[in-house]
Amino acid sequence: MIPGTAGPVVLFSLPLAAAIVVFIRPRWSVPVTLGTGAVLLAVALWLVGVVLQQGGWRQDIGGWTAPLGIGWNVDGLSATMLLLNAAVGLAGAAFHAARPAPPATARDPRFFWPLWLFLWGGLNALFLAADLFNVYVALEFVSIASVGLIGLVGGSAQAAAWRYLLATLLGSTIYLLGVALLYGRYAALDLALLAEGVEPDLVTAVAAALMTLGLLLKAAIFPLHFWLPAAHGRAPPAVSAVLSAVVIAAGYYLLVRLWFGPFAPLLGTGVATLLGLLGAAAVLWGGLLALMQRHLKMLIAYSTVSQFGYGLLVFPLVAAGAAHPAWAGAVMLVLAHGLAKAALFLAAGAIILRHGIGRLEALGGDQRGAVVAWVAFAVASASLVGLPPTGGFVGKWWLAQAALASGGYFWLAVLMLGTAFTAAYLWRALQAAVEPGWESGGEPPTLSPALGLGALLLALSAAALGLAAPLIARLLDAGPGVSG
Amino acid sequence: MGTAGVIFDGLLALALVWLAWQATRAADLFHAVVSFIVFGLLMALAWVRLEAPDIALAEAAIGAGATGALLLSALDRLVTREGRRTVLYEPGAAWGFWIPAGAALLGALTLAAWKLPAPGLGDEVLASLGASGVDHPVTAVLLNFRALDTLLEIGVLLLAAVTIWSLGRAPSPLVPVMPSPALPALGRLLFPVFVLVAAYLLWRGSHAPGGAFPAGAVLGAGAILMLLAGARPWIRSSEHGPWRWILSLGLAMLLAAGIAGTVMGQAFFQYPPGTAGPLILLLEVAAGLSIALLLFALYLRGEPCEHGYRGSGP
């Protein structure tokens, strides 16, 4: 047995088991979730260490090998995504546990904890899965848990949750049609097996088109992003954090897995350029709309639409021959974005709790109780913009290197323009802190100091990711393929 | 297949497309829901024609039965008659986007399906059936070869129930007053039959079409029928009492079976040699119970009362 195979078992089983426990015994929710989160973070860190030492591996489930059985795939990409999920999951849970009790008139989100743990488990299952149908079931898991979490606060959030449900179910169904075609054509669902046998014929092309469309919808890539801002803007802060940081990244993760795995023979210049153009449009359109928002959380939500555009630039850059820096740069950006965006949403949650309102012009004035949150917001902004030495800087630097090496000056221009937009809208948010603001009568609410702390830790790790760049480069050295 | 078979299949396919069109385009929601239920029944027939009786059972019980009952009761809660008669589509969006997109998708799928060699994995499954602990290939796939999928699917059901509970309390009264006094009697008379059929399906699963999903679906549908016939929903959301345990039982047992493999030094979900047969039966009973109760819980449309309906019910 390879050392490390117990890691995926824990990462898969523990959140689901904990979800059952907190469903049956709600009063144990907070200690069980935080304890589970601490263990999951430790195991994910350890798993990254094991992958650094011995490279990735595949482990069979139930003792059956593919094509009959299902497997888990652990490599640099999946290990980093598992780590991102653990970090955001723990910070979000801590935020939710530390927030002041909602007023008696508000809906009591009693089922937050089981849904949170179910989402965690579904995401871990997805990042481990090496089988297209197993991925589909994990996607359903993630979708339904996300819908439940978005709708928890009731009111307009429930309408947003409903729209999200329709969009994400449509995405799953289209994805599943593609999976069925691939199974009918190759009698295999395993990513590595398919990668060996795929031929660029009509059936494969239709399957690839369907699965890509479904995943683009789930990753809210322009122009299929219509459902994202309301859903991410209206959910509770911890939920917005995990949705923007990890759930969207899961859709992107699958796109990368598929196009650099089974569909690699189909990735000609045309497809790659099309995906790149969608990314470029997302960067600019999302950035422009973020700049026009008046509500702090909506601004951050539109920023997610914009930032995932960078991720799609990996396709034209790799197709143009700059594989390594482009690939590592895109993954680095997704990681840095995940940590920074979760930090922004949690900080925004604390700031809005402090001021009682989310309008940008109301957030100024007296900042007692929100100082840590604003510091976290600023550090996370630095990483999102890409100031050295943050993770955002390293990711953009690698992407820029790839663009220069392959003569992709158009993509370089997109990168620059997107950075200018990011700087502009985040500056607007930070500017709001030092404006006079709206006079609130009476004392500010007393908030637990732990509220801003999770955001600060996430923001600092987004920044520190830049210092760990050599390690990340080594982790992703094996490239995007799936180990067989 | 003879000419009669081809004609039957062609008519079936045409009827399915026509019913799908009715279900999505009918201006009257009641009409749409009935079309959807008939669609589910014909779909079950189509699965029979495709020699997939397991899926046919599940489709009839869940696709037509439980989903149809849910849609009808949702319809009942739309208070105004005007609310039931809505234009479900905007002609502009329909003809400008959805209909062309749907036609393109259908065309691409038809073209692709035409070229499918469709080898499947049937031979591989049969070759490994001896080591799976059961004699029915579908059960072997669901609870041995791809047990991880089944674990996640039962997890999705539990997750869906928790999500529905999180949306609010179950409406009260759950069902409108019954116009017919015969229905409660009929419901009481039929329920033992549902239990018997479910138990039979569960036992059959090891060697023939059946197993946890159809058995759970039949039992759940029977419970829903009892409810429609005027029975009080006996399930409680209280932390005390067995209900939360039974709802979680299927997922918990599958997780335990998976972890047990690792603890014994084998792969996740690897059954110890010689125990696969009895273990699978145990897992099927647990999963079947959970599935039945989960389907029933989904039908309640919200978190049930914590401490019983006496006094608060109709």
PDB file of N, CA, C and O in Angstrom, chain A residues 252 272 275-281 283 308-319 326 330 333 399 410-412 414-415:
ATOM      1  N   TYR A 252     -14.151  25.003 -12.697  1.00  0.00           N
ATOM      2  CA  TYR A 252     -12.947  25.290 -13.473  1.00  0.00           C
ATOM      3  C   TYR A 252     -11.963  24.121 -13.414  1.00  0.00           C
ATOM      4  O   TYR A 252     -11.362  23.736 -14.418  1.00  0.00           O
ATOM      5  N   ALA A 272      -9.165  26.442 -28.257  1.00  0.00           N
ATOM      6  CA  ALA A 272      -8.395  27.134 -27.219  1.00  0.00           C
ATOM      7  C   ALA A 272      -8.622  28.636 -27.295  1.00  0.00           C
ATOM      8  O   ALA A 272      -8.812  29.301 -26.268  1.00  0.00           O
ATOM      9  N   LEU A 275     -12.142  29.505 -25.959  1.00  0.00           N
ATOM     10  CA  LEU A 275     -12.187  29.511 -24.494  1.00  0.00           C
ATOM     11  C   LEU A 275     -11.442  30.731 -23.953  1.00  0.00           C
ATOM     12  O   LEU A 275     -11.887  31.387 -23.010  1.00  0.00           O
ATOM     13  N   GLY A 276     -10.306  31.057 -24.568  1.00  0.00           N
ATOM     14  CA  GLY A 276      -9.537  32.222 -24.130  1.00  0.00           C
ATOM     15  C   GLY A 276     -10.330  33.507 -24.302  1.00  0.00           C
ATOM     16  O   GLY A 276     -10.302  34.390 -23.433  1.00  0.00           O
ATOM     17  N   LEU A 277     -11.064  33.615 -25.421  1.00  0.00           N
ATOM     18  CA  LEU A 277     -11.854  34.834 -25.652  1.00  0.00           C
ATOM     19  C   LEU A 277     -12.975  34.958 -24.632  1.00  0.00           C
ATOM     20  O   LEU A 277     -13.266  36.059 -24.151  1.00  0.00           O
ATOM     21  N   LEU A 278     -13.618  33.809 -24.281  1.00  0.00           N
ATOM     22  CA  LEU A 278     -14.630  33.847 -23.220  1.00  0.00           C
ATOM     23  C   LEU A 278     -13.997  34.365 -21.931  1.00  0.00           C
ATOM     24  O   LEU A 278     -14.578  35.189 -21.217  1.00  0.00           O
ATOM     25  N   GLY A 279     -12.791  33.873 -21.637  1.00  0.00           N
ATOM     26  CA  GLY A 279     -12.085  34.321 -20.434  1.00  0.00           C
ATOM     27  C   GLY A 279     -11.805  35.807 -20.484  1.00  0.00           C
ATOM     28  O   GLY A 279     -12.029  36.529 -19.504  1.00  0.00           O
ATOM     29  N   ALA A 280     -11.331  36.277 -21.645  1.00  0.00           N
ATOM     30  CA  ALA A 280     -11.009  37.705 -21.774  1.00  0.00           C
ATOM     31  C   ALA A 280     -12.264  38.546 -21.571  1.00  0.00           C
ATOM     32  O   ALA A 280     -12.245  39.560 -20.856  1.00  0.00           O
ATOM     33  N   ALA A 281     -13.386  38.102 -22.185  1.00  0.00           N
ATOM     34  CA  ALA A 281     -14.643  38.843 -22.024  1.00  0.00           C
ATOM     35  C   ALA A 281     -15.067  38.851 -20.565  1.00  0.00           C
ATOM     36  O   ALA A 281     -15.537  39.870 -20.040  1.00  0.00           O
ATOM     37  N   VAL A 283     -13.105  38.644 -17.904  1.00  0.00           N
ATOM     38  CA  VAL A 283     -12.215  39.541 -17.150  1.00  0.00           C
ATOM     39  C   VAL A 283     -12.704  40.981 -17.279  1.00  0.00           C
ATOM     40  O   VAL A 283     -12.858  41.694 -16.279  1.00  0.00           O
ATOM     41  N   PHE A 308     -12.202  34.631 -12.659  1.00  0.00           N
ATOM     42  CA  PHE A 308     -12.100  33.304 -13.258  1.00  0.00           C
ATOM     43  C   PHE A 308     -11.836  33.376 -14.754  1.00  0.00           C
ATOM     44  O   PHE A 308     -11.456  32.389 -15.370  1.00  0.00           O
ATOM     45  N   GLY A 309     -12.006  34.579 -15.332  1.00  0.00           N
ATOM     46  CA  GLY A 309     -11.610  34.756 -16.723  1.00  0.00           C
ATOM     47  C   GLY A 309     -10.123  34.474 -16.929  1.00  0.00           C
ATOM     48  O   GLY A 309      -9.730  33.874 -17.932  1.00  0.00           O
ATOM     49  N   TYR A 310      -9.300  34.894 -15.964  1.00  0.00           N
ATOM     50  CA  TYR A 310      -7.857  34.631 -16.090  1.00  0.00           C
ATOM     51  C   TYR A 310      -7.583  33.142 -16.252  1.00  0.00           C
ATOM     52  O   TYR A 310      -6.689  32.739 -16.975  1.00  0.00           O
ATOM     53  N   GLY A 311      -8.354  32.351 -15.501  1.00  0.00           N
ATOM     54  CA  GLY A 311      -8.124  30.909 -15.531  1.00  0.00           C
ATOM     55  C   GLY A 311      -8.240  30.347 -16.945  1.00  0.00           C
ATOM     56  O   GLY A 311      -7.501  29.453 -17.323  1.00  0.00           O
ATOM     57  N   LEU A 312      -9.183  30.915 -17.741  1.00  0.00           N
ATOM     58  CA  LEU A 312      -9.399  30.378 -19.092  1.00  0.00           C
ATOM     59  C   LEU A 312      -8.273  30.767 -20.051  1.00  0.00           C
ATOM     60  O   LEU A 312      -8.155  30.182 -21.128  1.00  0.00           O
ATOM     61  N   LEU A 313      -7.463  31.770 -19.662  1.00  0.00           N
ATOM     62  CA  LEU A 313      -6.352  32.152 -20.543  1.00  0.00           C
ATOM     63  C   LEU A 313      -5.352  31.011 -20.685  1.00  0.00           C
ATOM     64  O   LEU A 313      -4.532  31.003 -21.596  1.00  0.00           O
ATOM     65  N   VAL A 314      -5.419  30.040 -19.769  1.00  0.00           N
ATOM     66  CA  VAL A 314      -4.470  28.932 -19.834  1.00  0.00           C
ATOM     67  C   VAL A 314      -4.623  28.158 -21.148  1.00  0.00           C
ATOM     68  O   VAL A 314      -3.641  27.675 -21.701  1.00  0.00           O
ATOM     69  N   PHE A 315      -5.842  28.097 -21.699  1.00  0.00           N
ATOM     70  CA  PHE A 315      -6.045  27.255 -22.886  1.00  0.00           C
ATOM     71  C   PHE A 315      -5.305  27.797 -24.115  1.00  0.00           C
ATOM     72  O   PHE A 315      -4.523  27.065 -24.718  1.00  0.00           O
ATOM     73  N   PRO A 316      -5.511  29.068 -24.505  1.00  0.00           N
ATOM     74  CA  PRO A 316      -4.751  29.539 -25.672  1.00  0.00           C
ATOM     75  C   PRO A 316      -3.246  29.557 -25.421  1.00  0.00           C
ATOM     76  O   PRO A 316      -2.470  29.296 -26.342  1.00  0.00           O
ATOM     77  N   LEU A 317      -2.831  29.838 -24.181  1.00  0.00           N
ATOM     78  CA  LEU A 317      -1.389  29.915 -23.923  1.00  0.00           C
ATOM     79  C   LEU A 317      -0.751  28.536 -24.019  1.00  0.00           C
ATOM     80  O   LEU A 317       0.345  28.394 -24.571  1.00  0.00           O
ATOM     81  N   VAL A 318      -1.429  27.514 -23.490  1.00  0.00           N
ATOM     82  CA  VAL A 318      -0.876  26.159 -23.601  1.00  0.00           C
ATOM     83  C   VAL A 318      -0.903  25.709 -25.058  1.00  0.00           C
ATOM     84  O   VAL A 318       0.060  25.119 -25.559  1.00  0.00           O
ATOM     85  N   ALA A 319      -2.015  26.020 -25.763  1.00  0.00           N
ATOM     86  CA  ALA A 319      -2.095  25.617 -27.171  1.00  0.00           C
ATOM     87  C   ALA A 319      -0.999  26.283 -27.988  1.00  0.00           C
ATOM     88  O   ALA A 319      -0.536  25.730 -28.989  1.00  0.00           O
ATOM     89  N   ALA A 326       2.231  28.720 -18.128  1.00  0.00           N
ATOM     90  CA  ALA A 326       0.809  29.066 -18.218  1.00  0.00           C
ATOM     91  C   ALA A 326       0.000  28.214 -17.263  1.00  0.00           C
ATOM     92  O   ALA A 326      -0.855  28.696 -16.518  1.00  0.00           O
ATOM     93  N   ALA A 330      -1.969  29.624 -14.030  1.00  0.00           N
ATOM     94  CA  ALA A 330      -3.427  29.600 -13.895  1.00  0.00           C
ATOM     95  C   ALA A 330      -3.841  28.958 -12.580  1.00  0.00           C
ATOM     96  O   ALA A 330      -4.715  29.468 -11.876  1.00  0.00           O
ATOM     97  N   LEU A 333      -3.160  31.254  -9.757  1.00  0.00           N
ATOM     98  CA  LEU A 333      -4.158  32.325  -9.669  1.00  0.00           C
ATOM     99  C   LEU A 333      -5.445  31.822  -9.031  1.00  0.00           C
ATOM    100  O   LEU A 333      -6.060  32.526  -8.231  1.00  0.00           O
ATOM    101  N   LEU A 399       1.758  33.714 -15.870  1.00  0.00           N
ATOM    102  CA  LEU A 399       0.902  33.834 -17.063  1.00  0.00           C
ATOM    103  C   LEU A 399       1.509  34.824 -18.061  1.00  0.00           C
ATOM    104  O   LEU A 399       1.524  34.583 -19.274  1.00  0.00           O
ATOM    105  N   PHE A 410      -2.010  39.750 -27.158  1.00  0.00           N
ATOM    106  CA  PHE A 410      -3.404  40.074 -26.860  1.00  0.00           C
ATOM    107  C   PHE A 410      -3.753  39.616 -25.450  1.00  0.00           C
ATOM    108  O   PHE A 410      -4.368  40.348 -24.672  1.00  0.00           O
ATOM    109  N   TRP A 411      -3.332  38.384 -25.104  1.00  0.00           N
ATOM    110  CA  TRP A 411      -3.647  37.849 -23.780  1.00  0.00           C
ATOM    111  C   TRP A 411      -2.932  38.653 -22.701  1.00  0.00           C
ATOM    112  O   TRP A 411      -3.457  38.856 -21.611  1.00  0.00           O
ATOM    113  N   LEU A 412      -1.729  39.125 -23.029  1.00  0.00           N
ATOM    114  CA  LEU A 412      -0.983  39.960 -22.084  1.00  0.00           C
ATOM    115  C   LEU A 412      -1.752  41.257 -21.811  1.00  0.00           C
ATOM    116  O   LEU A 412      -1.863  41.710 -20.666  1.00  0.00           O
ATOM    117  N   VAL A 414      -4.971  41.665 -22.033  1.00  0.00           N
ATOM    118  CA  VAL A 414      -6.128  41.333 -21.196  1.00  0.00           C
ATOM    119  C   VAL A 414      -5.709  41.273 -19.730  1.00  0.00           C
ATOM    120  O   VAL A 414      -6.382  41.788 -18.831  1.00  0.00           O
ATOM    121  N   LEU A 415      -4.570  40.632 -19.510  1.00  0.00           N
ATOM    122  CA  LEU A 415      -4.045  40.489 -18.147  1.00  0.00           C
ATOM    123  C   LEU A 415      -3.830  41.860 -17.506  1.00  0.00           C
ATOM    124  O   LEU A 415      -4.216  42.104 -16.352  1.00  0.00           O
TER     125      LEU A 415
END
